[in-house]
């Protein structure tokens, strides 16, 4: 009986060893599979991170491009505003110059008219309306019996009747001619 126990024990031990060994093989195989799966996961994670970095870099480049385009647009708008302001300033300056030239021309014309009026006033006898030459030696009524040398039509006597044109003394000379 003792030998049968030993044999049974040996068989059980062999079975256990084979079970334990296969367990060990299974554990080894599962560890290798786990390492391989872990390696694949790391590769996938690295690829995903690389894709994220690439996407961020692309988005950053796109944002930089947009910022540059906006800056160019702002500069272009500012240049257009400066050009419009310069054009408006030039138009305003031209209008001011034209107004000044017009005012100067009007002033010159007024001065010329005043000078002509002054020259005419000094060239006219202030005692009569109209313009009788104050340097004439005598005036007579046109169509009358006087011998001149100068003749005039109806005039209003404003002061002293030096030429005797107002014969009736009513302030009007040569009224019958």
CSV table of N, CA and C in Angstrom, one decimal:
chain,number,residue,atom,x,y,z
A,1,UNK,N,0.8,-1.1,0.0
A,1,UNK,CA,0.0,0.0,0.0
A,1,UNK,C,0.8,1.2,0.0
A,2,UNK,N,1.9,1.2,0.6
A,2,UNK,CA,2.8,2.3,0.6
A,2,UNK,C,3.3,2.7,-0.7
A,3,UNK,N,3.5,1.7,-1.6
A,3,UNK,CA,4.0,2.0,-2.9
A,3,UNK,C,2.9,2.6,-3.7
A,4,UNK,N,1.7,2.2,-3.5
A,4,UNK,CA,0.6,2.8,-4.3
A,4,UNK,C,0.4,4.3,-3.9
A,5,UNK,N,0.6,4.6,-2.6
A,5,UNK,CA,0.5,6.0,-2.2
A,5,UNK,C,1.6,6.8,-2.9
A,6,UNK,N,2.7,6.3,-2.9
A,6,UNK,CA,3.9,7.0,-3.5
A,6,UNK,C,3.6,7.2,-5.0
A,7,UNK,N,3.1,6.2,-5.6
A,7,UNK,CA,2.8,6.4,-7.1
A,7,UNK,C,1.7,7.4,-7.3
A,8,UNK,N,0.7,7.4,-6.5
A,8,UNK,CA,-0.4,8.3,-6.6
A,8,UNK,C,0.1,9.7,-6.3
A,9,UNK,N,0.9,9.8,-5.3
A,9,UNK,CA,1.5,11.1,-5.0
A,9,UNK,C,2.3,11.6,-6.1
A,10,UNK,N,3.1,10.8,-6.7
A,10,UNK,CA,4.0,11.1,-7.9
A,10,UNK,C,3.1,11.6,-9.0
A,11,UNK,N,2.0,10.9,-9.3
A,11,UNK,CA,1.1,11.3,-10.4
A,11,UNK,C,0.5,12.6,-10.2
A,12,UNK,N,0.0,12.8,-8.9
A,12,UNK,CA,-0.6,14.1,-8.6
A,12,UNK,C,0.4,15.2,-8.7
A,13,UNK,N,1.6,14.9,-8.2
A,13,UNK,CA,2.7,15.9,-8.3
A,13,UNK,C,3.0,16.3,-9.7
A,14,UNK,N,3.0,15.3,-10.6
A,14,UNK,CA,3.3,15.5,-12.0
A,14,UNK,C,2.2,16.4,-12.6
A,15,UNK,N,0.9,16.0,-12.2
A,15,UNK,CA,-0.2,16.7,-12.8
A,15,UNK,C,-0.2,18.2,-12.3
A,16,UNK,N,0.1,18.3,-11.0
A,16,UNK,CA,0.2,19.7,-10.5
A,16,UNK,C,1.3,20.4,-11.2
A,17,UNK,N,2.4,19.8,-11.4
A,17,UNK,CA,3.5,20.4,-12.0
A,17,UNK,C,3.2,20.8,-13.4
A,18,UNK,N,2.5,20.0,-14.1
A,18,UNK,CA,2.1,20.3,-15.5
A,18,UNK,C,1.1,21.4,-15.5
A,19,UNK,N,0.2,21.4,-14.5
A,19,UNK,CA,-0.8,22.5,-14.4
A,19,UNK,C,-0.1,23.8,-14.0
A,20,UNK,N,0.8,23.7,-13.1
A,20,UNK,CA,1.5,24.9,-12.7
A,20,UNK,C,2.4,25.4,-13.8
A,21,UNK,N,3.0,24.5,-14.5
A,21,UNK,CA,3.9,24.9,-15.6
A,21,UNK,C,3.1,25.5,-16.7
A,22,UNK,N,1.9,24.9,-17.0
A,22,UNK,CA,1.0,25.5,-18.0
A,22,UNK,C,0.5,26.9,-17.6
A,23,UNK,N,0.3,27.0,-16.3
A,23,UNK,CA,-0.1,28.3,-15.7
A,23,UNK,C,1.0,29.3,-15.9
A,24,UNK,N,2.2,28.8,-15.7
A,24,UNK,CA,3.3,29.7,-15.9
A,24,UNK,C,3.5,30.1,-17.3
A,25,UNK,N,3.3,29.1,-18.2
A,25,UNK,CA,3.4,29.4,-19.7
A,25,UNK,C,2.3,30.4,-20.0
A,26,UNK,N,1.1,30.2,-19.5
A,26,UNK,CA,0.0,31.1,-19.8
A,26,UNK,C,0.3,32.5,-19.3
A,27,UNK,N,0.9,32.5,-18.0
A,27,UNK,CA,1.2,33.8,-17.5
A,27,UNK,C,2.3,34.5,-18.4
A,28,UNK,N,3.3,33.8,-18.8
A,28,UNK,CA,4.3,34.3,-19.6
A,28,UNK,C,3.8,34.8,-21.0
A,29,UNK,N,2.9,33.9,-21.5
A,29,UNK,CA,2.3,34.3,-22.8
A,29,UNK,C,1.4,35.6,-22.6
A,30,UNK,N,0.7,35.7,-21.5
A,30,UNK,CA,-0.2,36.8,-21.3
A,30,UNK,C,0.7,38.0,-21.0
A,31,UNK,N,1.8,37.9,-20.3
A,31,UNK,CA,2.7,39.0,-20.1
A,31,UNK,C,3.2,39.5,-21.4
A,32,UNK,N,3.6,38.7,-22.3
A,32,UNK,CA,4.2,39.0,-23.6
A,32,UNK,C,3.1,39.8,-24.4
A,33,UNK,N,1.9,39.2,-24.3
A,33,UNK,CA,0.8,39.9,-25.0
A,33,UNK,C,0.5,41.2,-24.4
A,34,UNK,N,0.6,41.3,-23.1
A,34,UNK,CA,0.3,42.6,-22.4
A,34,UNK,C,1.4,43.6,-22.8
A,35,UNK,N,2.7,43.2,-22.9
A,35,UNK,CA,3.7,44.1,-23.3
A,35,UNK,C,3.5,44.5,-24.7
A,36,UNK,N,3.1,43.6,-25.5
A,36,UNK,CA,2.9,44.0,-26.9
A,36,UNK,C,1.7,44.9,-27.0
A,37,UNK,N,0.7,44.7,-26.3
A,37,UNK,CA,-0.5,45.6,-26.3
A,37,UNK,C,-0.1,46.9,-25.7
A,38,UNK,N,0.7,46.9,-24.7
A,38,UNK,CA,1.2,48.2,-24.1
A,38,UNK,C,2.0,49.0,-25.1
A,39,UNK,N,2.9,48.3,-25.8
A,39,UNK,CA,3.7,48.9,-26.8
A,39,UNK,C,2.9,49.5,-27.9
A,40,UNK,N,1.8,48.8,-28.4
A,40,UNK,CA,0.9,49.3,-29.4
A,40,UNK,C,0.2,50.5,-28.9
A,41,UNK,N,-0.3,50.5,-27.6
A,41,UNK,CA,-1.0,51.6,-27.0
A,41,UNK,C,-0.1,52.8,-27.0
A,42,UNK,N,1.2,52.6,-26.6
A,42,UNK,CA,2.1,53.7,-26.5
A,42,UNK,C,2.4,54.3,-27.9
A,43,UNK,N,2.4,53.4,-28.9
A,43,UNK,CA,2.6,53.9,-30.3
A,43,UNK,C,1.4,54.7,-30.7
A,44,UNK,N,0.2,54.2,-30.4
A,44,UNK,CA,-1.0,54.9,-30.7
A,44,UNK,C,-1.1,56.3,-30.0
A,45,UNK,N,-0.7,56.3,-28.7
A,45,UNK,CA,-0.7,57.5,-28.0
A,45,UNK,C,0.3,58.5,-28.5
A,46,UNK,N,1.5,58.0,-28.9
A,46,UNK,CA,2.5,58.9,-29.5
A,46,UNK,C,2.0,59.5,-30.8
A,47,UNK,N,1.3,58.6,-31.6
A,47,UNK,CA,0.8,59.1,-32.9
A,47,UNK,C,-0.3,60.1,-32.7
A,48,UNK,N,-1.1,59.9,-31.7
A,48,UNK,CA,-2.2,60.8,-31.4
A,48,UNK,C,-1.6,62.2,-30.9
A,49,UNK,N,-0.6,62.1,-30.0
A,49,UNK,CA,0.0,63.3,-29.6
A,49,UNK,C,0.7,64.1,-30.7
A,50,UNK,N,1.4,63.3,-31.6
A,50,UNK,CA,2.0,64.0,-32.8
A,50,UNK,C,0.9,64.6,-33.6
A,51,UNK,N,-0.2,64.0,-33.8
A,51,UNK,CA,-1.3,64.5,-34.6
A,51,UNK,C,-1.8,65.8,-34.0
A,52,UNK,N,-2.0,65.8,-32.6
A,52,UNK,CA,-2.4,66.9,-31.9
A,52,UNK,C,-1.5,68.1,-32.0
A,53,UNK,N,-0.2,67.8,-31.9
A,53,UNK,CA,0.9,68.8,-32.0
A,53,UNK,C,0.8,69.4,-33.5
A,54,UNK,N,0.7,68.6,-34.4
A,54,UNK,CA,0.6,69.1,-35.8
A,54,UNK,C,-0.6,69.9,-36.0
A,55,UNK,N,-1.7,69.5,-35.5
A,55,UNK,CA,-3.0,70.3,-35.6
A,55,UNK,C,-2.8,71.6,-34.9
A,56,UNK,N,-2.2,71.6,-33.7
A,56,UNK,CA,-1.9,72.9,-33.0
A,56,UNK,C,-1.0,73.8,-33.8
A,57,UNK,N,0.0,73.2,-34.4
A,57,UNK,CA,1.0,74.0,-35.2
A,57,UNK,C,0.3,74.6,-36.4
A,58,UNK,N,-0.6,73.8,-37.0
A,58,UNK,CA,-1.3,74.3,-38.2
A,58,UNK,C,-2.3,75.4,-37.8
A,59,UNK,N,-3.0,75.2,-36.7
A,59,UNK,CA,-3.9,76.3,-36.2
A,59,UNK,C,-3.1,77.5,-35.8
A,60,UNK,N,-2.0,77.4,-35.2
A,60,UNK,CA,-1.2,78.5,-34.9
A,60,UNK,C,-0.7,79.2,-36.1
A,61,UNK,N,-0.3,78.5,-37.1
A,61,UNK,CA,0.2,79.1,-38.4
A,61,UNK,C,-1.0,79.8,-39.1
A,62,UNK,N,-2.1,79.2,-39.0
A,62,UNK,CA,-3.3,79.8,-39.6
A,62,UNK,C,-3.7,81.1,-38.9
A,63,UNK,N,-3.6,81.1,-37.6
A,63,UNK,CA,-3.9,82.3,-36.8
A,63,UNK,C,-2.9,83.4,-37.1
A,64,UNK,N,-1.6,83.0,-37.2
A,64,UNK,CA,-0.6,84.0,-37.5
A,64,UNK,C,-0.9,84.6,-38.9
A,65,UNK,N,-1.3,83.8,-39.8
A,65,UNK,CA,-1.6,84.3,-41.2
A,65,UNK,C,-2.8,85.2,-41.2
A,66,UNK,N,-3.8,84.9,-40.4
A,66,UNK,CA,-5.0,85.8,-40.2
A,66,UNK,C,-4.6,87.1,-39.6
A,67,UNK,N,-3.7,87.0,-38.5
A,67,UNK,CA,-3.3,88.3,-37.9
A,67,UNK,C,-2.5,89.2,-38.9
A,68,UNK,N,-1.7,88.6,-39.7
A,68,UNK,CA,-0.9,89.3,-40.7
A,68,UNK,C,-1.9,90.0,-41.7
A,69,UNK,N,-2.9,89.2,-42.1
A,69,UNK,CA,-3.8,89.7,-43.1
A,69,UNK,C,-4.6,90.9,-42.5
A,70,UNK,N,-5.0,90.7,-41.2
A,70,UNK,CA,-5.7,91.8,-40.6
A,70,UNK,C,-4.9,93.1,-40.4
A,71,UNK,N,-3.6,92.9,-40.1
A,71,UNK,CA,-2.7,94.0,-39.9
A,71,UNK,C,-2.5,94.7,-41.3
A,72,UNK,N,-2.4,93.9,-42.4
A,72,UNK,CA,-2.3,94.5,-43.7
A,72,UNK,C,-3.5,95.3,-44.0
A,73,UNK,N,-4.7,94.8,-43.7
A,73,UNK,CA,-5.9,95.5,-44.0
A,73,UNK,C,-6.0,96.7,-43.1
A,74,UNK,N,-5.6,96.7,-41.9
A,74,UNK,CA,-5.6,97.9,-41.0
A,74,UNK,C,-4.7,99.0,-41.6
A,75,UNK,N,-3.5,98.6,-42.1
A,75,UNK,CA,-2.6,99.5,-42.7
A,75,UNK,C,-3.2,100.1,-44.0
A,76,UNK,N,-3.8,99.3,-44.8
A,76,UNK,CA,-4.4,99.8,-46.0
A,76,UNK,C,-5.5,100.8,-45.7
A,77,UNK,N,-6.4,100.5,-44.7
A,77,UNK,CA,-7.4,101.4,-44.3
A,77,UNK,C,-6.9,102.7,-43.8
A,78,UNK,N,-5.8,102.6,-43.0
A,78,UNK,CA,-5.2,103.8,-42.5
A,78,UNK,C,-4.6,104.7,-43.6
A,79,UNK,N,-4.0,104.0,-44.6
A,79,UNK,CA,-3.4,104.7,-45.8
A,79,UNK,C,-4.5,105.4,-46.6
A,80,UNK,N,-5.7,104.7,-46.8
A,80,UNK,CA,-6.8,105.3,-47.5
A,80,UNK,C,-7.3,106.5,-46.7
A,81,UNK,N,-7.4,106.4,-45.4
A,81,UNK,CA,-7.9,107.5,-44.6
A,81,UNK,C,-6.9,108.7,-44.7
A,82,UNK,N,-5.6,108.4,-44.6
A,82,UNK,CA,-4.6,109.5,-44.8
A,82,UNK,C,-4.7,110.1,-46.1
A,83,UNK,N,-4.9,109.3,-47.2
A,83,UNK,CA,-5.0,109.9,-48.5
A,83,UNK,C,-6.3,110.7,-48.7
A,84,UNK,N,-7.4,110.3,-48.1
A,84,UNK,CA,-8.6,111.0,-48.2
A,84,UNK,C,-8.5,112.3,-47.4
A,85,UNK,N,-7.8,112.3,-46.2
A,85,UNK,CA,-7.6,113.5,-45.5
A,85,UNK,C,-6.7,114.5,-46.2
A,86,UNK,N,-5.7,114.0,-46.8
A,86,UNK,CA,-4.8,114.8,-47.6
A,86,UNK,C,-5.5,115.5,-48.8
A,87,UNK,N,-6.4,114.7,-49.4
A,87,UNK,CA,-7.1,115.2,-50.6
A,87,UNK,C,-8.1,116.3,-50.1
A,88,UNK,N,-8.8,116.0,-48.9
A,88,UNK,CA,-9.7,117.0,-48.4
A,88,UNK,C,-9.0,118.3,-48.0
A,89,UNK,N,-7.8,118.1,-47.4
A,89,UNK,CA,-7.0,119.3,-47.0
A,89,UNK,C,-6.5,120.1,-48.2
A,90,UNK,N,-6.2,119.3,-49.3
A,90,UNK,CA,-5.8,120.0,-50.5
A,90,UNK,C,-6.9,120.8,-51.1
A,91,UNK,N,-8.1,120.1,-51.1
A,91,UNK,CA,-9.3,120.8,-51.7
A,91,UNK,C,-9.7,122.0,-50.8
A,92,UNK,N,-9.5,121.9,-49.5
A,92,UNK,CA,-9.8,123.0,-48.6
A,92,UNK,C,-8.8,124.1,-48.9
A,93,UNK,N,-7.6,123.8,-49.0
A,93,UNK,CA,-6.6,124.8,-49.3
A,93,UNK,C,-6.8,125.5,-50.6
A,94,UNK,N,-7.2,124.7,-51.6
A,94,UNK,CA,-7.5,125.3,-53.0
A,94,UNK,C,-8.7,126.2,-52.9
A,95,UNK,N,-9.7,125.8,-52.1
A,95,UNK,CA,-10.9,126.6,-52.0
A,95,UNK,C,-10.5,127.9,-51.2
A,96,UNK,N,-9.7,127.8,-50.2
A,96,UNK,CA,-9.3,129.0,-49.5
A,96,UNK,C,-8.5,129.9,-50.4
A,97,UNK,N,-7.6,129.3,-51.2
A,97,UNK,CA,-6.8,130.1,-52.1
A,97,UNK,C,-7.7,130.8,-53.1
A,98,UNK,N,-8.7,130.1,-53.7
A,98,UNK,CA,-9.6,130.7,-54.6
A,98,UNK,C,-10.4,131.8,-54.0
A,99,UNK,N,-10.9,131.5,-52.8
A,99,UNK,CA,-11.6,132.6,-52.0
A,99,UNK,C,-10.8,133.8,-51.8
A,100,UNK,N,-9.5,133.6,-51.4
A,100,UNK,CA,-8.6,134.7,-51.2
A,100,UNK,C,-8.3,135.5,-52.5
A,101,UNK,N,-8.2,134.7,-53.6
A,101,UNK,CA,-7.9,135.4,-54.9
A,101,UNK,C,-9.2,136.2,-55.3
A,102,UNK,N,-10.3,135.6,-55.0
A,102,UNK,CA,-11.6,136.3,-55.4
A,102,UNK,C,-11.7,137.6,-54.5
A,103,UNK,N,-11.4,137.4,-53.2
A,103,UNK,CA,-11.5,138.6,-52.3
A,103,UNK,C,-10.5,139.6,-52.8
A,104,UNK,N,-9.3,139.2,-53.1
A,104,UNK,CA,-8.3,140.2,-53.6
A,104,UNK,C,-8.7,140.9,-54.8
A,105,UNK,N,-9.3,140.1,-55.8
A,105,UNK,CA,-9.8,140.7,-57.0
A,105,UNK,C,-10.9,141.7,-56.7
A,106,UNK,N,-11.8,141.3,-55.8
A,106,UNK,CA,-12.9,142.2,-55.5
A,106,UNK,C,-12.4,143.5,-54.8
A,107,UNK,N,-11.4,143.3,-54.0
A,107,UNK,CA,-10.8,144.4,-53.3
A,107,UNK,C,-10.1,145.3,-54.3
A,108,UNK,N,-9.4,144.7,-55.2
A,108,UNK,CA,-8.7,145.5,-56.3
A,108,UNK,C,-9.7,146.3,-57.1
A,109,UNK,N,-10.8,145.6,-57.5
A,109,UNK,CA,-11.9,146.2,-58.3
A,109,UNK,C,-12.5,147.3,-57.5
A,110,UNK,N,-12.8,147.1,-56.2
A,110,UNK,CA,-13.3,148.2,-55.4
A,110,UNK,C,-12.4,149.4,-55.3
A,111,UNK,N,-11.1,149.1,-55.1
A,111,UNK,CA,-10.1,150.1,-55.1
A,111,UNK,C,-10.0,150.9,-56.4
A,112,UNK,N,-10.1,150.1,-57.5
A,112,UNK,CA,-10.0,150.8,-58.8
A,112,UNK,C,-11.3,151.7,-59.0
A,113,UNK,N,-12.4,151.1,-58.6
A,113,UNK,CA,-13.7,151.9,-58.8
A,113,UNK,C,-13.6,153.2,-57.9
A,114,UNK,N,-13.1,153.0,-56.7
A,114,UNK,CA,-13.0,154.2,-55.8
A,114,UNK,C,-12.0,155.2,-56.3
A,115,UNK,N,-10.9,154.7,-56.9
A,115,UNK,CA,-10.0,155.6,-57.5
A,115,UNK,C,-10.6,156.3,-58.7
A,116,UNK,N,-11.3,155.6,-59.5
A,116,UNK,CA,-12.0,156.2,-60.7
A,116,UNK,C,-13.0,157.2,-60.2
A,117,UNK,N,-13.7,156.8,-59.2
A,117,UNK,CA,-14.7,157.8,-58.7
A,117,UNK,C,-14.1,159.0,-58.1
A,118,UNK,N,-13.0,158.8,-57.4
A,118,UNK,CA,-12.2,159.9,-56.8
A,118,UNK,C,-11.6,160.8,-57.9
A,119,UNK,N,-11.1,160.1,-58.9
A,119,UNK,CA,-10.6,160.9,-60.1
A,119,UNK,C,-11.7,161.6,-60.8
A,120,UNK,N,-12.8,161.0,-60.9
A,120,UNK,CA,-13.9,161.6,-61.6
A,120,UNK,C,-14.4,162.8,-60.7
A,121,UNK,N,-14.5,162.5,-59.4
A,121,UNK,CA,-15.0,163.6,-58.5
A,121,UNK,C,-14.0,164.8,-58.6
A,122,UNK,N,-12.8,164.6,-58.6
A,122,UNK,CA,-11.8,165.7,-58.7
A,122,UNK,C,-11.8,166.3,-60.1
A,123,UNK,N,-12.2,165.5,-61.1
A,123,UNK,CA,-12.3,166.0,-62.4
A,123,UNK,C,-13.6,166.7,-62.7
A,124,UNK,N,-14.6,166.7,-61.7
A,124,UNK,CA,-15.9,167.3,-61.9
A,124,UNK,C,-16.1,168.4,-61.0
A,125,UNK,N,-16.8,169.4,-61.5
A,125,UNK,CA,-17.1,170.6,-60.6
A,125,UNK,C,-18.1,170.2,-59.6
A,126,UNK,N,-17.8,170.3,-58.3
A,126,UNK,CA,-18.7,169.9,-57.3
A,126,UNK,C,-20.0,170.8,-57.1
A,127,UNK,N,-20.0,171.9,-57.8
A,127,UNK,CA,-21.2,172.8,-57.7
A,127,UNK,C,-22.3,172.4,-58.6
A,128,UNK,N,-22.1,171.4,-59.4
A,128,UNK,CA,-23.2,170.9,-60.4
A,128,UNK,C,-23.3,169.4,-60.3
A,129,UNK,N,-24.5,168.9,-60.6
A,129,UNK,CA,-24.7,167.4,-60.7
A,129,UNK,C,-24.1,167.1,-62.1
A,130,UNK,N,-23.9,165.9,-62.3
A,130,UNK,CA,-23.3,165.5,-63.6
A,130,UNK,C,-21.8,165.8,-63.5
A,131,UNK,N,-21.1,165.9,-64.5
A,131,UNK,CA,-19.7,166.1,-64.4
A,131,UNK,C,-19.3,167.2,-65.3
A,132,UNK,N,-19.1,168.4,-64.8
A,132,UNK,CA,-18.7,169.5,-65.5
A,132,UNK,C,-17.2,169.7,-65.2
A,133,UNK,N,-16.4,170.0,-66.2
A,133,UNK,CA,-14.9,170.1,-66.0
A,133,UNK,C,-14.7,171.4,-65.2
A,134,UNK,N,-14.0,171.3,-64.0
A,134,UNK,CA,-13.8,172.4,-63.2
A,134,UNK,C,-12.7,173.4,-63.8
A,135,UNK,N,-11.9,172.9,-64.8
A,135,UNK,CA,-10.9,173.6,-65.4
A,135,UNK,C,-11.4,174.4,-66.6
A,136,UNK,N,-12.6,174.2,-67.0
A,136,UNK,CA,-13.2,174.9,-68.2
A,136,UNK,C,-13.3,176.4,-67.9
A,137,UNK,N,-13.1,177.2,-68.9
A,137,UNK,CA,-13.2,178.7,-68.6
A,137,UNK,C,-14.6,179.1,-68.6
A,138,UNK,N,-15.5,178.4,-69.3
A,138,UNK,CA,-16.9,178.8,-69.3
A,138,UNK,C,-17.8,177.6,-69.8
A,139,UNK,N,-19.0,177.5,-69.3
A,139,UNK,CA,-20.0,176.5,-69.7
A,139,UNK,C,-21.2,177.3,-70.1
A,140,UNK,N,-21.9,176.9,-71.2
A,140,UNK,CA,-23.1,177.5,-71.6
A,140,UNK,C,-24.1,176.3,-71.9
A,141,UNK,N,-25.4,176.7,-71.9
A,141,UNK,CA,-26.4,175.7,-72.1
A,141,UNK,C,-26.4,175.3,-73.6
A,142,UNK,N,-26.4,174.0,-73.9
A,142,UNK,CA,-26.4,173.5,-75.3
A,142,UNK,C,-27.7,174.0,-75.9
A,143,UNK,N,-27.6,174.5,-77.1
A,143,UNK,CA,-28.7,175.0,-77.9
A,143,UNK,C,-29.1,176.4,-77.5
A,144,UNK,N,-28.4,177.0,-76.6
A,144,UNK,CA,-28.7,178.4,-76.2
A,144,UNK,C,-27.8,179.4,-77.0
A,145,UNK,N,-27.8,180.6,-76.5
A,145,UNK,CA,-27.1,181.7,-77.2
A,145,UNK,C,-25.7,181.8,-76.7
A,146,UNK,N,-25.2,181.0,-75.8
A,146,UNK,CA,-23.9,181.2,-75.3
A,146,UNK,C,-22.8,180.8,-76.2
A,147,UNK,N,-21.6,181.4,-76.0
A,147,UNK,CA,-20.5,181.1,-76.9
A,147,UNK,C,-19.5,180.1,-76.5
A,148,UNK,N,-19.8,179.3,-75.4
A,148,UNK,CA,-18.9,178.2,-74.9
A,148,UNK,C,-17.7,178.7,-74.3
A,149,UNK,N,-16.7,178.0,-74.3
A,149,UNK,CA,-16.2,177.0,-75.2
A,149,UNK,C,-16.8,175.6,-74.8
A,150,UNK,N,-17.5,175.4,-73.6
A,150,UNK,CA,-18.0,174.1,-73.3
A,150,UNK,C,-19.6,174.3,-73.2
A,151,UNK,N,-20.3,173.2,-73.5
A,151,UNK,CA,-21.7,173.2,-73.5
A,151,UNK,C,-22.2,172.1,-72.6
A,152,UNK,N,-23.4,172.2,-72.0
A,152,UNK,CA,-24.0,171.1,-71.2
A,152,UNK,C,-25.5,171.1,-71.3
A,153,UNK,N,-26.1,170.0,-71.0
A,153,UNK,CA,-27.5,169.8,-70.9
A,153,UNK,C,-28.1,170.2,-69.6
A,154,UNK,N,-29.3,169.8,-69.2
A,154,UNK,CA,-29.8,170.2,-67.9
A,154,UNK,C,-29.0,169.6,-66.7
A,155,UNK,N,-28.7,170.5,-65.7
A,155,UNK,CA,-27.9,170.1,-64.5
A,155,UNK,C,-28.6,170.7,-63.3
A,156,UNK,N,-28.3,170.1,-62.2
A,156,UNK,CA,-28.8,170.6,-60.9
A,156,UNK,C,-27.7,171.4,-60.3
A,157,UNK,N,-28.0,172.6,-59.8
A,157,UNK,CA,-26.9,173.4,-59.2
A,157,UNK,C,-26.9,173.1,-57.7
A,158,UNK,N,-25.7,172.6,-57.2
A,158,UNK,CA,-25.6,172.1,-55.9
A,158,UNK,C,-24.9,173.2,-55.0
A,159,UNK,N,-24.3,174.1,-55.5
A,159,UNK,CA,-23.6,175.1,-54.7
A,159,UNK,C,-23.6,176.4,-55.5
A,160,UNK,N,-22.5,177.1,-55.6
A,160,UNK,CA,-22.4,178.4,-56.3
A,160,UNK,C,-22.5,178.2,-57.8
A,161,UNK,N,-23.3,178.9,-58.5
A,161,UNK,CA,-23.5,178.8,-60.0
A,161,UNK,C,-22.5,179.7,-60.7
A,162,UNK,N,-21.3,179.2,-60.7
A,162,UNK,CA,-20.2,180.0,-61.3
A,162,UNK,C,-20.3,180.2,-62.8
A,163,UNK,N,-21.0,179.4,-63.5
A,163,UNK,CA,-21.2,179.6,-64.9
A,163,UNK,C,-22.5,180.2,-65.3
A,164,UNK,N,-23.3,180.6,-64.4
A,164,UNK,CA,-24.6,181.3,-64.6
A,164,UNK,C,-25.6,180.5,-65.4
A,165,UNK,N,-25.7,179.1,-65.1
A,165,UNK,CA,-26.5,178.3,-65.9
A,165,UNK,C,-28.0,178.3,-65.4
A,166,UNK,N,-28.2,178.7,-64.1
A,166,UNK,CA,-29.5,178.7,-63.5
A,166,UNK,C,-30.0,180.1,-63.5
A,167,UNK,N,-30.6,180.5,-64.6
A,167,UNK,CA,-31.0,181.9,-64.8
A,167,UNK,C,-32.2,182.3,-64.0
A,168,UNK,N,-33.1,181.3,-63.6
A,168,UNK,CA,-34.3,181.7,-62.8
A,168,UNK,C,-34.1,181.4,-61.3
A,169,UNK,N,-32.9,180.9,-60.9
A,169,UNK,CA,-32.6,180.7,-59.5
A,169,UNK,C,-33.4,179.5,-58.8
A,170,UNK,N,-33.9,178.6,-59.6
A,170,UNK,CA,-34.7,177.5,-58.9
A,170,UNK,C,-33.8,176.3,-58.6
A,171,UNK,N,-32.5,176.4,-58.8
A,171,UNK,CA,-31.6,175.2,-58.5
A,171,UNK,C,-31.4,174.3,-59.7
A,172,UNK,N,-32.0,174.6,-60.8
A,172,UNK,CA,-31.8,173.8,-62.0
A,172,UNK,C,-31.3,174.7,-63.1
A,173,UNK,N,-30.2,174.2,-63.8
A,173,UNK,CA,-29.7,175.0,-64.9
A,173,UNK,C,-29.9,174.4,-66.2
A,174,UNK,N,-30.0,175.1,-67.3
A,174,UNK,CA,-30.2,174.7,-68.6
A,174,UNK,C,-31.5,173.8,-68.7
A,175,UNK,N,-32.5,174.1,-68.0
A,175,UNK,CA,-33.7,173.3,-68.0
A,175,UNK,C,-34.6,173.5,-69.3
A,176,UNK,N,-34.4,174.6,-70.0
A,176,UNK,CA,-35.2,174.9,-71.2
A,176,UNK,C,-34.5,174.3,-72.4
A,177,UNK,N,-33.3,173.8,-72.3
A,177,UNK,CA,-32.6,173.4,-73.5
A,177,UNK,C,-32.9,172.0,-73.9
